[in-house]
Structure formats: C-alpha cells, structure tokens
Short mmCIF file of C-alpha atoms and ligand atoms in Angstrom, two decimals:
data_model
loop_
_atom_site.label_atom_id
_atom_site.label_comp_id
_atom_site.label_asym_id
_atom_site.label_seq_id
_atom_site.Cartn_x
_atom_site.Cartn_y
_atom_site.Cartn_z
CA MET A 187 -0.01 -0.02 -0.01
CA ILE A 188 1.54 3.26 -1.22
CA ILE A 189 0.59 6.34 0.71
CA GLY A 190 0.92 9.29 -1.74
CA ALA A 191 -0.60 9.03 -5.24
CA SER A 192 1.79 11.60 -6.99
CA GLY A 193 4.54 11.38 -9.36
CA HIS A 194 6.96 10.07 -6.65
CA GLY A 195 4.33 7.47 -5.86
CA LYS A 196 4.27 6.22 -9.37
CA VAL A 197 7.94 5.79 -9.32
CA VAL A 198 7.79 3.83 -5.93
CA ALA A 199 4.90 1.58 -7.44
CA ASP A 200 7.29 0.83 -10.26
CA ILE A 201 9.98 -0.30 -8.11
CA ALA A 202 7.58 -2.46 -6.00
CA ARG A 203 6.26 -3.96 -9.17
CA LYS A 204 9.79 -4.84 -10.41
CA LEU A 205 10.75 -6.34 -7.19
CA GLY A 206 7.92 -9.01 -8.01
CA ARG A 207 7.08 -9.72 -4.35
CA TYR A 208 3.86 -8.03 -4.11
CA SER A 209 0.61 -9.56 -5.45
CA GLU A 210 -1.20 -6.27 -5.39
CA ILE A 211 -0.18 -2.66 -5.39
CA SER A 212 -2.56 0.08 -4.54
CA PHE A 213 -2.57 3.70 -3.04
CA LEU A 214 -3.91 5.80 -0.35
CA ASP A 215 -4.21 9.54 -0.82
CA ASP A 216 -6.38 12.21 0.77
CA ASP A 217 -7.17 13.68 -2.76
CA LEU A 218 -9.59 11.09 -3.87
CA GLU A 219 -9.55 12.67 -7.47
CA LYS A 220 -6.03 11.67 -8.31
CA GLU A 221 -5.40 9.01 -10.75
CA ILE A 222 -2.48 6.61 -11.23
CA PRO A 223 -2.95 4.58 -14.56
CA GLY A 224 -2.77 0.80 -13.79
CA TYR A 225 -3.32 1.20 -9.91
CA GLN A 226 -6.21 1.75 -7.65
CA LEU A 227 -6.78 4.52 -5.34
CA LEU A 228 -8.57 2.74 -2.41
CA GLY A 229 -9.17 5.56 0.10
CA SER A 230 -7.82 8.38 2.21
CA VAL A 231 -4.89 8.13 4.50
CA LYS A 232 -6.76 7.86 7.64
CA GLU A 233 -8.38 4.56 6.47
CA TYR A 234 -5.03 2.83 6.52
CA LYS A 235 -5.89 0.48 9.38
CA LYS A 236 -8.22 -1.39 7.06
CA TRP A 237 -5.21 -2.87 5.40
CA LYS A 238 -2.77 -3.07 8.26
CA ASP A 239 -2.97 -6.80 8.46
CA THR A 240 -2.72 -7.66 4.87
CA CYS A 241 -0.35 -5.09 3.47
CA GLU A 242 3.10 -3.67 3.96
CA PHE A 243 2.99 0.17 3.67
CA ILE A 244 5.53 2.76 2.15
CA VAL A 245 5.02 6.43 2.39
CA ALA A 246 5.78 8.03 -1.04
CA VAL A 247 5.66 11.70 -0.40
CA GLY A 248 8.73 13.90 -1.29
CA ASP A 249 8.32 16.32 1.46
CA CYS A 250 10.60 15.17 4.30
CA ARG A 251 8.61 16.64 7.05
CA ILE A 252 5.19 15.39 5.72
CA ARG A 253 6.70 11.85 4.96
CA SER A 254 8.01 11.71 8.58
CA GLU A 255 4.68 12.74 10.01
CA ILE A 256 2.78 10.11 8.12
CA GLN A 257 5.36 7.34 8.81
CA LYS A 258 5.57 8.17 12.46
CA LYS A 259 1.68 7.82 12.72
CA ILE A 260 1.29 4.58 10.94
CA GLU A 261 4.57 2.84 12.00
CA ARG A 262 3.10 1.85 15.23
CA ASP A 263 0.55 -0.56 13.81
CA THR A 264 1.78 -1.47 10.30
CA ARG A 265 4.60 -3.11 8.57
CA ILE A 266 6.72 -0.68 6.68
CA ALA A 267 8.54 -1.72 3.63
CA THR A 268 12.00 -0.88 2.35
CA LEU A 269 12.29 -0.96 -1.38
CA VAL A 270 15.49 -0.95 -3.49
CA HIS A 271 15.41 -0.74 -7.38
CA PRO A 272 16.93 -3.69 -9.02
CA THR A 273 19.57 -1.54 -10.79
CA ALA A 274 20.67 0.19 -7.53
CA ALA A 275 24.13 -0.98 -6.25
CA LEU A 276 24.47 -1.36 -2.42
CA GLY A 277 28.10 -2.02 -0.95
CA GLU A 278 28.90 -4.19 1.91
CA ASN A 279 27.44 -3.47 5.63
CA VAL A 280 24.93 -0.85 4.10
CA VAL A 281 22.04 -0.38 6.59
CA LEU A 282 18.72 0.78 5.33
CA GLY A 283 15.96 2.00 7.71
CA GLU A 284 12.26 1.03 7.41
CA GLY A 285 10.42 3.09 4.74
CA THR A 286 13.58 3.79 2.89
CA VAL A 287 13.46 3.72 -1.01
CA ILE A 288 16.40 3.44 -3.25
CA MET A 289 15.73 4.46 -6.83
CA ALA A 290 17.08 3.47 -10.26
CA ASN A 291 20.85 3.62 -10.73
CA ALA A 292 21.40 4.86 -7.02
CA VAL A 293 24.64 3.88 -5.49
CA ILE A 294 25.25 3.42 -1.70
CA ASN A 295 28.69 2.63 -0.74
CA SER A 296 30.11 0.46 1.90
CA ALA A 297 29.27 0.89 5.65
CA SER A 298 26.81 3.58 5.10
CA ILE A 299 23.90 3.73 7.18
CA LEU A 300 20.63 5.44 6.38
CA GLY A 301 17.73 6.10 8.64
CA LYS A 302 13.82 5.68 8.38
CA GLY A 303 12.02 6.94 5.36
CA VAL A 304 15.11 8.08 3.32
CA ILE A 305 14.69 8.62 -0.35
CA VAL A 306 17.88 8.17 -2.40
CA ASN A 307 16.42 9.36 -5.86
CA THR A 308 17.42 8.38 -9.36
CA GLY A 309 21.04 8.29 -9.97
CA SER A 310 21.97 9.75 -6.65
CA THR A 311 25.18 8.35 -4.87
CA ILE A 312 26.02 8.19 -1.24
CA ASP A 313 29.68 7.08 -0.79
CA HIS A 314 31.20 4.92 2.07
CA ASP A 315 30.68 5.37 5.92
CA CYS A 316 27.94 7.99 5.67
CA ARG A 317 25.42 8.50 8.40
CA ILE A 318 22.19 9.70 6.80
CA GLY A 319 19.42 10.76 9.27
CA ASN A 320 15.74 9.89 9.17
CA TYR A 321 13.61 11.30 6.37
CA VAL A 322 16.30 12.69 4.40
CA HIS A 323 15.77 13.07 0.50
CA ALA A 324 18.64 12.90 -1.71
CA ALA A 325 17.12 14.34 -5.00
CA PRO A 326 18.10 12.86 -8.44
CA GLY A 327 21.67 13.00 -9.38
CA SER A 328 22.79 14.51 -6.02
CA HIS A 329 26.27 13.27 -4.83
CA ILE A 330 27.25 12.71 -1.25
CA SER A 331 30.91 11.80 -0.80
CA GLY A 332 32.39 9.41 1.98
CA THR A 333 31.98 9.93 5.69
CA VAL A 334 29.43 12.53 5.47
CA PHE A 335 26.91 12.98 8.48
CA ILE A 336 23.37 14.32 7.49
CA GLY A 337 20.74 15.15 10.12
CA ASP A 338 17.06 14.23 9.97
CA ARG A 339 14.79 15.69 7.28
CA VAL A 340 17.49 17.32 5.07
CA TRP A 341 16.40 17.83 1.49
CA VAL A 342 19.60 17.50 -0.68
CA GLY A 343 18.58 19.12 -3.96
CA VAL A 344 18.89 17.80 -7.61
CA GLY A 345 22.29 17.67 -8.89
CA SER A 346 24.00 18.95 -5.61
CA CYS A 347 27.52 17.79 -4.26
CA ILE A 348 28.49 17.41 -0.69
CA VAL A 349 32.28 16.99 -0.18
CA ASN A 350 33.71 14.18 2.11
CA ASN A 351 34.09 14.38 5.84
CA VAL A 352 31.49 17.29 6.44
CA SER A 353 28.31 17.40 8.64
CA ILE A 354 25.02 19.01 7.76
CA CYS A 355 22.54 19.71 10.55
CA GLU A 356 18.84 18.67 10.64
CA GLU A 357 16.01 20.30 8.57
CA CYS A 358 18.40 22.03 5.85
CA VAL A 359 17.62 22.38 2.25
CA ILE A 360 20.54 22.34 -0.08
CA GLY A 361 19.51 24.03 -3.34
CA ALA A 362 19.75 22.45 -6.89
CA GLY A 363 23.27 22.30 -8.19
CA ALA A 364 24.79 23.40 -4.76
CA ALA A 365 28.23 22.51 -3.80
CA VAL A 366 28.63 22.00 0.02
CA ILE A 367 32.24 22.29 1.01
CA GLY A 368 32.10 22.58 4.76
CA ASP A 369 30.01 21.85 7.72
CA ILE A 370 26.55 23.39 7.99
CA GLU A 371 25.62 23.81 11.77
CA ARG A 372 22.65 26.07 11.38
CA LYS A 373 19.12 25.11 10.01
CA GLY A 374 18.33 26.93 6.65
CA THR A 375 18.60 26.89 2.86
CA TYR A 376 21.98 26.83 1.29
CA VAL A 377 22.45 27.57 -2.42
CA GLY A 378 25.34 27.96 -5.00
CA VAL A 379 28.93 27.02 -5.47
CA PRO A 380 30.23 26.95 -2.75
CA ALA A 381 26.80 26.81 -0.89
CA LYS A 382 25.79 29.71 1.27
CA ARG A 383 22.77 30.30 3.26
CA VAL A 384 19.99 32.33 1.99
CA ILE A 385 17.27 34.18 3.93
CA HIS A 386 14.21 35.27 2.25
CA GLY A 387 16.07 35.33 -1.14
CA ARG A 388 19.24 37.13 0.11
CA ARG A 389 22.50 35.67 1.00
CA ASP A 390 23.10 35.72 4.82
CA ALA A 391 25.91 38.16 5.15
CA GLN A 392 26.80 37.10 8.74
CA THR A 393 26.55 33.37 8.45
CA GLY A 394 26.73 32.72 4.72
CA ILE A 395 30.27 31.64 4.39
CA LEU A 396 30.53 27.84 5.21
C1 COA B 243 16.81 26.41 -2.93
C2 COA B 243 15.27 26.24 -3.21
C3 COA B 243 14.56 25.29 -2.17
C4 COA B 243 14.99 27.78 -3.02
O1 COA B 243 13.53 27.87 -3.16
P1 COA B 243 12.69 29.16 -2.74
O2 COA B 243 12.83 29.37 -1.32
O3 COA B 243 11.50 28.97 -3.50
O4 COA B 243 13.65 30.37 -3.32
P2 COA B 243 13.40 31.34 -4.48
O5 COA B 243 13.18 30.68 -5.62
O6 COA B 243 12.53 32.39 -3.94
O7 COA B 243 15.05 32.05 -4.54
C5 COA B 243 15.56 32.65 -3.61
C6 COA B 243 16.81 33.18 -4.25
O8 COA B 243 17.74 32.22 -4.22
C7 COA B 243 18.26 31.98 -5.46
N1 COA B 243 18.28 30.50 -5.61
C8 COA B 243 17.23 29.59 -5.51
N2 COA B 243 17.58 28.36 -5.62
C9 COA B 243 18.84 28.48 -6.08
C10 COA B 243 19.78 27.46 -6.40
N3 COA B 243 19.47 26.14 -6.51
N4 COA B 243 21.07 27.75 -6.84
C11 COA B 243 21.51 29.20 -6.85
N5 COA B 243 20.68 30.08 -6.45
C12 COA B 243 19.29 29.72 -6.16
C13 COA B 243 17.22 32.67 -6.42
O9 COA B 243 17.86 32.88 -7.67
C14 COA B 243 16.87 33.77 -5.53
O10 COA B 243 17.91 34.78 -5.81
P3 COA B 243 17.57 36.27 -5.95
O11 COA B 243 16.83 36.84 -4.67
O12 COA B 243 18.86 36.85 -5.89
O13 COA B 243 16.89 36.33 -7.23
C15 COA B 243 15.02 25.93 -4.59
O14 COA B 243 15.42 26.94 -5.61
C16 COA B 243 15.85 24.69 -5.08
O15 COA B 243 16.97 24.66 -5.43
N6 COA B 243 15.07 23.52 -4.87
C17 COA B 243 15.55 22.35 -5.19
C18 COA B 243 14.64 21.48 -6.01
C19 COA B 243 14.99 20.07 -6.21
O16 COA B 243 16.06 19.63 -5.86
N7 COA B 243 14.08 19.31 -6.78
C20 COA B 243 14.15 17.84 -6.85
C21 COA B 243 12.72 17.24 -6.61
S1 COA B 243 12.93 15.42 -6.56
#
C-alpha cells in the first residue's frame, strides 16, 4: 500500500512491481480525485488501518516533514516496507531503515547507514561510511561523498554535491546544483557554489560563508 498518489508515488509503485514480491499494489491519498494509470486509489490516508494486517506500507511523499509525520503515525501498527530498485548498487554493510526507498541507478557504498524513510532518488550516490538521518531526501543526481553526516529531514537538491568528511545539521535544504564544501551547523537553505545560506532570497551576510 503506497501512501501518496503523486509522481513520486508512481516511481515507488514501479519499483515495488519490478521487485515481484507483491501480489497487489494500491494507493491511499487524501485527494481521492488523483489517478495513477494501472493502479487503484482505495481511500484516504486515515483509512489505512483497514489494510494493516494484509499489506506492507510505504510513504511516497517527497516532502521530508510530511513523510516523517505520516510514517510516525502509521508505523506503530503497520509493517513498513523498504524498497531497492533492482539497478541500484549497495556496498557491504549498508544499513537501510524502514520506509527507505532506493531508486534506479543509485549507489550506496560500503558501511553507510541510512535512517528511516530516506529517499535516495534516481542516480544519486552516497559514498562509504556516511550516516544519513531519518527522512532525508537525496534528490536525483545528487552526490554525497564519503564519511558525511546528514541530520534528519534534510533535502539534498537535484544535482548538488557534498564533499567528504562534512556534517549537515537537521532540516536543511541544499539547493539544486549547490556544492557543500564545509560543515553546516545552522538550519536553513543553502544554495550556490560554494553553498551559502539564503534568507528570504538574500545571502546571509553574517553566516553565509561555510
Ligand atoms: C533552494 C530552493 C529550495 C529555494 O527555493 P525558494 O525558497 O522558493 O527560493 P526562491 O526561488 O525564492 O529563490 C531565492 C533566491 O535564491 C536563488 N536560488 C534559489 N535556488 C537556487 C539554487 N538552487 N542555486 C542558486 N541560487 C538559487 C534565487 O535565484 C533567488 O535569488 P535572488 O533573490 O537573488 O533572485 C530551490 O530553488 C531549489 O533549489 N530546490 C531544489 C529542487 C529540487 O532539488 N528538486 C528535486 C525534486 S525530486
């Protein structure tokens, strides 16, 4: 049972189908008008308990905060799936938390530990010995080098890069194409090369330099 009948949900359904271990794949979403060709939308999210004994669940919502809220609510009485696309490459001693989804052509290298509800999107790479917090989203084509620590609910934007041996605190947004070259210790949105903090569209003069 996939919660979230959006574009991201479609991709999650495709992975679940390719894995061949589910006899049926369906959706729940609060917008009952949504349509996913080839799949049924069976009800709203609050109805999830009807399927709690017969289904595994996965929360397919790109927004890190919303994904965490839904998974925290349903994980008490459901089985949460972890899905890895058949083309993804995982190194030795990689650990994936419940509700984590690894998409096509992603690479997670040896000894990296990913928390719950993480999305490693298409072609994204996470190198060795990383610690990736709960409900992080590494967007398509983002690259996280070795021994990087990322706090909970960080959104790593499409095509961004994070150099090795740095830490990023929880709830940060790393903009599309940004290059993070040092530790980020303050929550916020960071853009550019090298990445600097922006507040309401302006570079933060006091804390912008990483
Ligand atoms: C960083 C981001 C979240 C900022 O969004 P926002 O808060 O709506 O910010 P705005 O669009 O108002 O832009 C604010 C300023 O930052 C700049 N900016 C925004 N994103 C930027 C980026 N990725 N790189 C460089 N500058 C950026 C804007 O040009 C603007 O500067 P200005 O005020 O000098 O014109 C967004 O632009 C972004 O990069 N999102 C990532 C999207 C993504 O990865 N999607 C993948 C989905 S799977």
